[in-house]
Amino acid sequence: MNATVTKKKTANKKAAAKDIKEIPPQKQNKQPGIESKMDPEPIYDNGKPGLGRLKGKVAIITGGDSGIGRAVAISFAKEGADIVIAYLDEHEDAKQTAADIKKYGKEALLIPGDLSIEKNCKKVIDKAIAKFGAIDILVNNAAQQYVQKNIEDITAEQLHKTFSTNIYPYFYMSKFAMPHLKEGNVIINTASVTAFKGNPLLMDYSSTKGAIVAFTRAFSEPALERGVRVNAVAPGPVWTPLIPASFDAKHVEEFGKNTPMKRPAQPYEIAGSYVFLATDESSFIIGQTIHPNGGSIINA
C-alpha cells in the first residue's frame, strides 16, 4: 500500500460523521462484504474514553468482525468487557477488530464459523466458557442480505440462506448461552428499520428482521423469569460492508439520503444503543426495540 492510500485511509478513520454524506459509487461481489475495501472506511470508534460500565464482563458478538458488530465490540471493550467475536470468514477484518479491542487493554477471542450450523453456535459458547469462565452479554448481530426486485426471483435457495443466516443463529446462540447466563445478564438482538417499514428490494431480509423483533418480544418473558433481559436494536441505514456487497454502485452512492438526516450512520453512532442495553442503566427495559435510524418515525 502506498503512502497516499495509507494517508487517505487514516484521514477517513478520523473523519467527522458528516463526511459520510458523500459516498462514491462502489460494489463488492461477496457477502457479507469486506470492510477494508470500502470507501470511505466505516468509523467504528468515536475516540472518546469509556466509563467502565461493563468492567469484568464477557460479551459474545456475532458478526463482530466489521460494521455495527465491530463498533459494538470496540465500545464494549472501552467500557471494560472482554470480547468474543464470532464471524464467518472475514479473517483480516476480525484480526483488526481484535487489535482494536486489545488497544483498550481487553482480551479478544476470535471464532470463525458458519453460525447457520447449530453445532458451530454451541462451539462458540463452549469456547467462550473455556476461555473466560462466564458469559454476561450476548449480541446476536450477524446477517446477510440479497437484493431482488421481484418475488419470483427469490429462489428457495436464497430464501433458506437468508433465514438460516439471519434468524436461526439467534435461536441457536440464545439456546446454548442461556444455561450460562445469570441474573442481570443480557441478550441484545440486531433487528432493522426494515422490520417496521419493509424494503421492496429486500423482501426476505426484511422478513427475517421482523422475525427478530417478534423473537425478542416472545423470548423476553421466559428469559426474564431467569433474570436475563432481552431487547433489540433496529438501526436505520448504516455504512457497513453489507451495503456495497448487496446493492449496485448507484444505490450505494445514494444510500441513506432518504432519511431526515440525509445520510447513513457511521457504525459508532449505533454502538451506544447496545452499550445502554448492556448496562444497568436499562434495567427496566424488557422486550423492547430501540430505533437509532436517523429520524424515521416508527410505529413499533
PDB file of C-alpha atoms in Angstrom, residues 126-134:
ATOM      1  CA  ASP A 126     -18.199 -23.672  24.705  1.00  0.00           C
ATOM      2  CA  LYS A 127     -15.017 -21.860  23.655  1.00  0.00           C
ATOM      3  CA  ALA A 128     -16.119 -18.662  25.374  1.00  0.00           C
ATOM      4  CA  ILE A 129     -16.737 -20.529  28.627  1.00  0.00           C
ATOM      5  CA  ALA A 130     -13.437 -22.401  28.316  1.00  0.00           C
ATOM      6  CA  LYS A 131     -11.558 -19.125  27.804  1.00  0.00           C
ATOM      7  CA  PHE A 132     -13.317 -16.750  30.192  1.00  0.00           C
ATOM      8  CA  GLY A 133     -15.391 -18.952  32.507  1.00  0.00           C
ATOM      9  CA  ALA A 134     -18.551 -16.890  32.027  1.00  0.00           C
TER      10      ALA A 134
END
